[in-house]
Coordinates of C-alpha atoms in Angstrom, one line a residue:
Chain A
M105 CA 30.7 -22.8 34.8
N106 CA 28.5 -21.7 31.2
R107 CA 27.5 -19.0 29.8
R108 CA 24.1 -18.3 31.4
T109 CA 25.3 -19.1 34.4
L110 CA 28.2 -16.6 34.0
L111 CA 25.4 -14.2 32.5
Q112 CA 23.7 -14.6 36.2
A113 CA 26.8 -14.4 38.1
G114 CA 27.3 -11.3 36.8
I115 CA 23.3 -10.1 38.0
V116 CA 24.1 -11.0 41.4
G117 CA 27.7 -8.5 41.6
A118 CA 25.8 -5.7 39.4
A119 CA 22.8 -6.4 42.4
A120 CA 25.2 -6.5 44.9
L121 CA 26.4 -3.0 44.5
S122 CA 23.4 -1.5 42.6
T123 CA 22.8 0.3 45.7
P124 CA 25.4 2.1 46.7
F125 CA 26.0 3.1 42.5
L126 CA 22.4 5.2 42.1
I127 CA 24.5 6.9 44.7
A128 CA 26.7 8.1 42.9
A129 CA 25.7 8.3 40.2
H130 CA 22.6 10.7 41.4
A131 CA 25.0 12.6 43.2
Q132 CA 27.0 13.3 40.3
G133 CA 23.6 13.8 38.1
T134 CA 24.6 11.6 34.9
G135 CA 20.8 9.6 33.2
A136 CA 20.8 5.9 33.5
A137 CA 22.8 6.5 29.8
G138 CA 25.3 7.8 32.3
Q139 CA 24.2 10.6 30.0
K140 CA 24.9 13.3 32.2
R141 CA 22.5 16.2 32.3
H142 CA 23.9 20.2 33.1
K143 CA 22.7 21.8 36.4
L144 CA 23.4 25.3 38.0
V145 CA 23.1 27.4 40.8
I146 CA 23.8 30.7 39.8
Q147 CA 24.0 33.2 43.1
V148 CA 22.4 36.2 43.9
S149 CA 24.1 38.2 47.1
D150 CA 24.9 41.9 45.7
N151 CA 22.2 44.7 46.2
D152 CA 22.9 45.9 42.0
P153 CA 21.1 45.6 40.1
A154 CA 24.5 45.4 37.1
K155 CA 24.8 41.8 38.9
W156 CA 21.3 41.1 38.3
N157 CA 21.8 41.6 34.7
L158 CA 24.5 39.5 34.4
A159 CA 22.8 36.7 36.5
L160 CA 19.8 36.5 33.8
N161 CA 22.6 37.5 30.8
N162 CA 24.8 34.2 32.2
A163 CA 21.3 31.6 32.5
K164 CA 19.6 33.0 29.2
N165 CA 23.6 32.0 27.4
V166 CA 24.0 28.6 29.2
Q167 CA 20.3 27.8 27.9
E168 CA 21.5 28.7 24.2
D169 CA 25.0 27.7 24.2
V170 CA 23.7 24.2 24.9
G171 CA 20.1 24.0 24.5
A172 CA 17.3 25.1 26.8
A173 CA 16.6 21.5 27.2
N174 CA 19.7 20.1 28.2
V175 CA 20.3 22.0 31.6
D176 CA 18.3 23.1 35.0
I177 CA 18.7 26.8 36.1
A178 CA 18.1 28.4 38.8
I179 CA 18.2 31.6 40.7
V180 CA 18.8 32.0 44.3
A181 CA 18.7 35.4 45.4
Y182 CA 19.7 36.1 49.1
G183 CA 21.2 38.5 51.3
P184 CA 21.5 41.9 50.1
G185 CA 20.5 40.4 46.8
I186 CA 17.0 39.9 47.3
G187 CA 15.6 42.8 46.6
M188 CA 15.8 41.5 42.6
L189 CA 13.2 39.5 43.3
K190 CA 10.5 42.0 45.2
L191 CA 7.9 43.9 43.1
D192 CA 9.3 46.6 42.2
S193 CA 13.1 44.7 41.0
P194 CA 14.6 46.7 37.6
T195 CA 14.9 43.2 36.1
G196 CA 10.9 41.8 36.8
G197 CA 10.5 41.9 33.3
R198 CA 14.0 39.8 32.7
I199 CA 12.3 37.6 35.4
A200 CA 9.0 36.8 33.9
D201 CA 10.7 36.0 30.4
A202 CA 13.7 34.0 33.1
M203 CA 11.2 32.3 34.3
K204 CA 8.9 30.8 31.2
A205 CA 12.2 30.4 29.4
N206 CA 12.5 27.5 32.4
V207 CA 14.6 28.8 34.7
R208 CA 14.0 28.3 38.2
V209 CA 14.4 31.0 40.3
V210 CA 14.2 31.2 43.9
A211 CA 14.0 33.6 47.4
C212 CA 15.8 33.0 50.5
E213 CA 12.5 33.0 53.3
N214 CA 15.3 33.5 56.2
T215 CA 16.7 36.3 54.3
M216 CA 12.5 37.9 53.9
R217 CA 12.2 37.2 57.8
G218 CA 14.5 39.7 58.0
Q219 CA 13.8 42.1 56.2
K220 CA 10.0 41.8 56.7
L221 CA 9.4 41.0 53.6
G222 CA 6.2 38.9 52.7
K223 CA 5.4 37.5 49.2
D224 CA 2.9 40.3 48.7
D225 CA 6.1 42.3 48.4
M226 CA 8.0 40.0 45.5
L227 CA 7.6 38.8 42.4
P228 CA 4.4 36.9 41.0
A229 CA 5.3 32.7 40.0
I230 CA 9.0 33.1 42.3
S231 CA 9.7 29.7 44.2
Y232 CA 11.1 30.0 47.9
V233 CA 13.3 28.5 50.1
P234 CA 13.7 28.5 54.0
A235 CA 17.3 29.5 53.1
G236 CA 19.4 30.3 50.3
V237 CA 22.1 29.4 51.5
T238 CA 21.3 25.8 52.1
E239 CA 19.3 25.8 49.0
I240 CA 22.5 26.6 47.1
M241 CA 24.5 24.0 49.3
K242 CA 22.8 21.3 48.5
K243 CA 22.2 21.3 45.1
Q244 CA 25.9 21.5 45.0
Q245 CA 25.9 18.4 47.2
D246 CA 23.3 17.1 44.3
G247 CA 25.8 17.7 41.7
W248 CA 25.1 21.3 40.3
A249 CA 28.0 23.2 39.5
Y250 CA 27.9 26.8 40.6
L251 CA 28.2 30.1 39.5
R252 CA 28.3 34.0 41.6
P253 CA 28.1 36.5 39.1
Chain B
M163 CA 23.8 -22.9 40.8
N164 CA 22.2 -23.0 44.1
R165 CA 21.2 -19.7 45.5
R166 CA 24.4 -20.4 47.8
T167 CA 27.1 -19.8 44.6
L168 CA 25.0 -17.1 43.5
L169 CA 24.9 -15.7 46.5
Q170 CA 28.6 -16.5 46.6
A171 CA 29.5 -14.8 43.4
G172 CA 28.2 -11.7 44.0
I173 CA 30.4 -10.9 47.5
V174 CA 32.8 -11.3 44.9
G175 CA 31.4 -9.0 42.2
A176 CA 31.4 -6.5 44.9
A177 CA 34.4 -7.3 46.5
A178 CA 36.6 -6.9 42.3
L179 CA 35.2 -2.8 43.0
S180 CA 35.2 -1.9 46.3
T181 CA 38.4 -0.3 46.3
P182 CA 37.2 1.9 44.1
F183 CA 33.6 2.4 44.7
L184 CA 35.6 3.8 48.6
I185 CA 37.0 6.4 46.7
A186 CA 34.1 7.6 44.4
A187 CA 32.6 7.9 48.3
H188 CA 34.6 9.3 49.7
A189 CA 34.4 11.6 47.2
Q190 CA 31.3 12.2 47.9
G191 CA 31.9 12.9 51.3
T192 CA 29.2 9.4 51.8
G193 CA 29.1 7.4 55.0
A194 CA 28.8 4.2 55.6
A195 CA 25.3 4.1 55.1
G196 CA 25.1 6.3 52.2
Q197 CA 23.8 9.4 54.0
K198 CA 25.9 12.7 52.7
R199 CA 27.1 15.1 55.7
H200 CA 26.6 19.2 54.5
K201 CA 29.7 20.3 54.2
L202 CA 30.2 23.6 53.1
V203 CA 33.3 25.6 52.8
I204 CA 32.9 30.2 52.6
Q205 CA 35.5 32.1 51.0
V206 CA 35.9 35.6 52.3
S207 CA 38.5 36.9 50.2
D208 CA 37.1 41.4 49.4
N209 CA 38.4 43.3 52.3
D210 CA 35.2 44.9 53.8
P211 CA 33.4 44.0 56.9
A212 CA 29.8 43.6 55.3
K213 CA 31.2 40.3 53.5
W214 CA 32.7 39.1 57.3
N215 CA 29.4 39.3 59.0
L216 CA 27.6 38.1 55.8
A217 CA 29.7 35.2 55.9
L218 CA 29.2 34.8 59.8
N219 CA 25.0 35.2 59.3
N220 CA 25.6 32.2 56.2
A221 CA 27.1 29.8 58.5
K222 CA 24.7 30.8 61.1
N223 CA 21.8 29.6 58.6
V224 CA 23.2 27.0 57.5
Q225 CA 23.7 26.1 61.2
E226 CA 20.0 26.8 62.3
D227 CA 18.5 25.5 58.7
V228 CA 19.8 21.9 58.9
G229 CA 21.5 21.4 62.6
A230 CA 24.2 22.5 63.7
A231 CA 25.6 18.4 63.7
N232 CA 24.3 17.8 60.5
V233 CA 26.9 20.8 58.4
D234 CA 30.9 21.2 58.3
I235 CA 31.4 23.7 58.0
A236 CA 34.5 26.3 57.1
I237 CA 35.4 30.0 56.8
V238 CA 38.6 30.0 54.9
A239 CA 39.8 34.6 55.4
Y240 CA 43.0 35.0 52.3
G241 CA 44.0 37.9 50.3
P242 CA 42.1 41.2 50.6
G243 CA 39.8 39.1 52.9
I244 CA 42.6 38.3 56.0
G245 CA 41.5 41.7 57.7
M246 CA 38.8 39.4 59.2
L247 CA 40.4 37.3 61.3
K248 CA 43.4 39.9 62.5
L249 CA 43.1 40.6 66.2
D250 CA 41.4 44.3 65.6
S251 CA 38.9 42.5 63.3
P252 CA 35.5 43.9 64.1
T253 CA 34.3 40.8 63.4
G254 CA 36.7 38.9 66.6
G255 CA 33.4 38.1 68.6
R256 CA 31.3 37.0 66.2
I257 CA 33.5 34.5 65.4
A258 CA 35.0 33.3 68.8
D259 CA 30.8 32.5 69.5
A260 CA 31.3 31.1 65.2
M261 CA 33.7 28.8 66.9
K262 CA 31.6 27.3 69.8
A263 CA 29.2 26.7 67.1
N264 CA 32.2 24.3 65.4
V265 CA 32.1 26.2 62.4
R266 CA 36.1 26.4 61.6
V267 CA 38.0 29.3 60.8
V268 CA 40.7 29.1 59.2
A269 CA 43.8 31.7 58.2
C270 CA 46.0 31.6 54.4
E271 CA 49.3 31.8 56.0
N272 CA 51.0 32.8 52.1
T273 CA 49.1 36.2 52.8
M274 CA 49.5 36.8 56.2
R275 CA 53.7 36.7 54.8
G276 CA 52.5 38.6 52.3
Q277 CA 51.4 41.2 54.9
K278 CA 54.0 40.6 56.8
L279 CA 51.1 38.7 59.4
G280 CA 52.6 36.8 62.8
K281 CA 50.2 34.2 64.5
D282 CA 50.4 37.2 67.9
D283 CA 48.6 39.5 65.5
M284 CA 45.8 36.7 64.7
L285 CA 42.6 36.6 66.5
P286 CA 43.1 33.2 69.3
A287 CA 42.3 30.3 68.6
I288 CA 41.9 30.3 64.9
S289 CA 43.5 27.6 62.5
Y290 CA 45.9 28.0 59.7
V291 CA 46.8 26.5 56.7
P292 CA 49.7 27.3 54.4
A293 CA 47.7 28.8 51.3
G294 CA 43.7 29.5 51.8
V295 CA 43.5 28.9 47.5
T296 CA 44.7 24.8 48.1
E297 CA 42.3 24.5 51.0
I298 CA 38.9 25.5 49.2
M299 CA 39.7 24.1 46.2
K300 CA 40.8 20.7 48.2
K301 CA 37.5 21.2 50.4
Q302 CA 35.6 20.8 47.6
Q303 CA 37.8 17.9 45.5
D304 CA 36.7 16.3 48.7
G305 CA 33.3 17.4 47.8
W306 CA 32.9 20.0 49.5
A307 CA 29.6 22.8 49.0
Y308 CA 31.5 26.4 47.6
L309 CA 29.9 29.6 48.7
R310 CA 31.8 32.6 48.4
P311 CA 29.2 36.0 49.9
Chain C
M19 CA 31.5 -24.2 42.5
N20 CA 35.8 -23.7 42.4
R21 CA 37.6 -21.3 43.3
R22 CA 38.6 -20.4 39.3
T23 CA 34.8 -20.5 38.8
L24 CA 34.6 -17.8 42.0
L25 CA 36.6 -15.9 39.9
Q26 CA 35.8 -15.2 37.0
A27 CA 31.8 -15.0 38.6
G28 CA 33.8 -11.6 40.1
I29 CA 35.7 -10.6 37.0
V30 CA 32.0 -10.5 35.2
G31 CA 30.9 -9.1 38.0
A32 CA 32.9 -6.4 37.7
A33 CA 32.7 -6.3 33.5
A34 CA 28.9 -5.7 34.6
L35 CA 29.8 -1.9 36.4
S36 CA 32.6 -1.2 34.5
T37 CA 31.0 1.7 32.1
P38 CA 29.2 3.4 34.9
F39 CA 32.1 3.4 37.3
L40 CA 34.4 4.7 34.7
I41 CA 32.2 7.7 33.5
A42 CA 32.0 8.0 37.7
A43 CA 36.0 7.7 37.8
H44 CA 35.8 10.2 35.2
A45 CA 33.2 13.1 36.9
Q46 CA 35.6 12.6 39.6
G47 CA 38.8 13.4 38.5
T48 CA 40.6 9.9 39.8
G49 CA 43.4 8.9 37.6
A50 CA 43.8 5.2 37.1
A51 CA 45.2 4.6 40.9
G52 CA 42.6 6.6 42.2
Q53 CA 45.1 9.5 42.8
K54 CA 43.5 12.6 42.4
R55 CA 44.8 15.4 40.5
H56 CA 43.8 19.4 41.6
K57 CA 42.2 20.6 39.0
L58 CA 41.0 24.9 39.6
V59 CA 39.4 26.6 37.5
I60 CA 39.1 30.2 38.6
Q61 CA 36.5 33.0 36.8
V62 CA 37.2 36.7 36.4
S63 CA 34.5 38.7 36.0
D64 CA 34.4 41.7 37.1
N65 CA 36.0 44.9 35.4
D66 CA 38.8 45.8 38.7
P67 CA 42.6 45.0 37.6
A68 CA 43.2 44.0 41.2
K69 CA 40.7 40.4 41.0
W70 CA 42.6 40.2 37.9
N71 CA 46.0 40.7 39.7
L72 CA 44.0 38.3 42.6
A73 CA 43.6 35.5 39.4
L74 CA 46.3 35.1 39.4
N75 CA 47.7 35.4 42.4
N76 CA 45.8 32.7 43.4
A77 CA 47.0 30.6 40.8
K78 CA 50.6 30.5 41.1
N79 CA 49.9 30.2 45.3
V80 CA 47.7 27.3 44.7
Q81 CA 51.7 25.7 42.0
E82 CA 54.1 26.4 44.4
D83 CA 51.5 25.2 47.2
V84 CA 50.7 21.9 45.3
G85 CA 53.8 21.5 42.9
A86 CA 52.6 23.3 38.7
A87 CA 52.2 20.2 38.3
N88 CA 50.1 18.4 40.0
V89 CA 46.6 20.7 39.0
D90 CA 45.3 22.2 36.3
I91 CA 44.0 25.7 36.1
A92 CA 42.3 27.3 33.9
I93 CA 41.5 30.6 34.1
V94 CA 38.5 32.2 32.0
A95 CA 37.5 36.4 31.8
Y96 CA 33.6 37.3 30.1
G97 CA 31.4 39.8 31.7
P98 CA 32.7 42.6 32.6
G99 CA 36.2 40.7 33.2
I100 CA 37.0 40.3 29.3
G101 CA 39.4 43.4 29.8
M102 CA 41.4 41.8 31.5
L103 CA 42.6 39.4 28.3
K104 CA 42.1 42.6 25.9
L105 CA 45.2 43.7 24.5
D106 CA 45.7 46.2 26.3
S107 CA 46.0 44.2 29.4
P108 CA 47.7 46.0 32.5
T109 CA 48.2 42.3 33.9
G110 CA 49.0 41.4 29.9
G111 CA 52.9 40.0 31.3
R112 CA 51.8 38.4 33.8
I113 CA 48.7 36.6 31.9
A114 CA 52.1 35.4 29.7
D115 CA 53.5 34.3 32.2
A116 CA 50.9 32.6 34.0
M117 CA 51.1 31.1 30.1
K118 CA 54.5 29.8 29.8
A119 CA 53.5 28.5 34.2
N120 CA 50.9 26.2 32.0
V121 CA 48.3 27.9 33.2
R122 CA 45.3 28.2 30.7
V123 CA 43.7 31.6 30.1
V124 CA 40.2 31.1 28.3
A125 CA 38.6 34.5 27.0
C126 CA 34.5 34.2 26.3
E127 CA 33.4 34.6 21.9
N128 CA 30.0 35.6 23.7
T129 CA 31.0 38.6 25.2
M130 CA 33.8 39.5 22.3
R131 CA 30.5 40.0 20.2
G132 CA 28.6 41.8 22.6
Q133 CA 32.1 44.2 22.4
K134 CA 32.4 43.9 19.1
L135 CA 36.1 42.1 19.8
G136 CA 37.9 40.2 17.8
K137 CA 41.0 38.3 18.3
D138 CA 43.1 41.0 16.9
D139 CA 42.3 43.2 20.0
M140 CA 43.0 40.1 22.5
L141 CA 46.3 38.8 24.0
P142 CA 48.5 36.7 21.8
A143 CA 48.5 33.1 22.6
I144 CA 45.0 33.2 24.8
S145 CA 42.7 29.8 23.8
Y146 CA 38.5 30.8 23.6
V147 CA 35.4 29.2 23.8
P148 CA 32.0 29.6 23.3
A149 CA 31.2 30.8 26.6
G150 CA 32.6 31.1 29.5
V151 CA 29.7 30.4 31.6
T152 CA 29.2 27.1 30.2
E153 CA 32.5 26.4 30.1
I154 CA 33.0 27.2 34.0
M155 CA 29.7 25.1 34.9
K156 CA 31.1 21.9 32.5
K157 CA 34.0 21.9 33.8
Q158 CA 33.0 22.2 37.3
Q159 CA 30.8 19.2 36.9
D160 CA 33.4 16.8 35.3
G161 CA 35.3 17.6 38.6
W162 CA 37.7 20.5 38.5
A163 CA 37.6 22.8 42.1
Y164 CA 35.6 26.7 41.3
L165 CA 37.5 29.8 42.3
R166 CA 36.2 33.3 42.6
P167 CA 38.9 35.9 43.6

C-alpha cells in the first residue's frame, strides 16, 4: 500500500463516520475547527424586577467577559416571569439595550395565552416561542449552558 | 485500490471508532438514527406550593408542546421541596395525574431521613433515589436538560 | 489487500478522526477509558444564608453518595450571593470544611468590584474568577452538571 492509498483509506474511514460525528459536534456547539462557541440561555420565571435586572446584568457581564461576538445569549421569560416583557416593564429600556447588543429576548406564548396577553401588550421587537420551557430544554440539548439568576 | 477494497477500509475505520462513538452518542441522548429524544429533569427544592404547581405546569406544557411520547420527564424533590411529595401535599392530585401521564416523580431519601419521613408518609406510587442532588447531576451528564422553576 | 493492509487503513481512519473525537470526549467529561467523571457546579446567587447552607449540604451529599474522589464540585457565588464568601459569613466554618474536602469555592470579581469588596474582605483560601456567570457557563460547556439550590 503506498501513501496515496493509505490516504484514500483514511478518507473513507472518515466518511463512514461523518454523519454521526456531525451530530455530536452540533450537540456540543463545536465549530468546524473544533472551537466551542459560547451559548447561554437565561431563564426568567420569577415575578421580581430585581431578578429581571440580575438577568440583564448577567447577560451583559458575559458579553463583556468573553466578547459579545463570541457568545449567543437568549433570555426566556415565562410563567410568573412574563411581566419582564410587558409594555409597562420597569426594565423595558434595559431590554431594548440588550436587544441592540444582540441578546435575544423571548416571551412564552403559552404563558401569554394563560394571562390573556397579546403581542400589543408586550415590548416591541421581542421574539416569541410557543412554550418557553420547551425552548429552554431544546437549547440545552443543543449545547447551550443554562442560567437561572 | 478498487471500490470493494475502499469499502473494506472504511468499515475497518468505523470499527476502530465504534466503542468511543457509542459512548458519545449515549451521553448526548441520541438514538440509533441520530435523532434526539427530549429529556428534562425538573428540580423542586423550595418549600412553596406555588413552585410545586409551576413545576407540574412546566411538565405538562412540555408534553403538550413536543408530544408526551417524545419526551422523558422526571421531577426530583429534595431538601425544602420534599413537602411536595408528602401525603398531605396540596398538589397530591396533580402529581397522581402527572404520573399517569408518564412523568416520573422522585423523592430524595437523604432528605426523608433528615426529616424523619418514611415511605408511609409519602404519596403512593412515587419513586425514590438515595440522593436527589446526585440524580439531578447524573441525569444532566446523561444528556438531560435541567429546569429549576 | 491483506490483513496487515486492512489494519493500517483502520489506523489511518482512526487517526483522521482522533482530533475531533478528543474534543467531544473532553466536552463530555469522559476519561481515556470512556468512564464519566462526575462534575457539578453549584450556583449561589441569593442573599440568603439558608440557601448557602443548602448549597453546602448539596455538595456534601453528592460527595457522600458517589464518593468524594469521584466528583469535582465547584461552588460559585456571585451577585446577591457574594455575601456567602465574605469574612463575616455565617457559613465561614462550613466553607473551610468544604474546601478541606476538596470542594472548590469561587467568588466573582465582577460582583466584588461592584460592591467595593477586596480580597481582604473575603474568607481566606477561596478562589476567584473574573466573572462568576462566565465560569458557570464554561463549566457546563465542558460537561459539568449545573445545580441552583
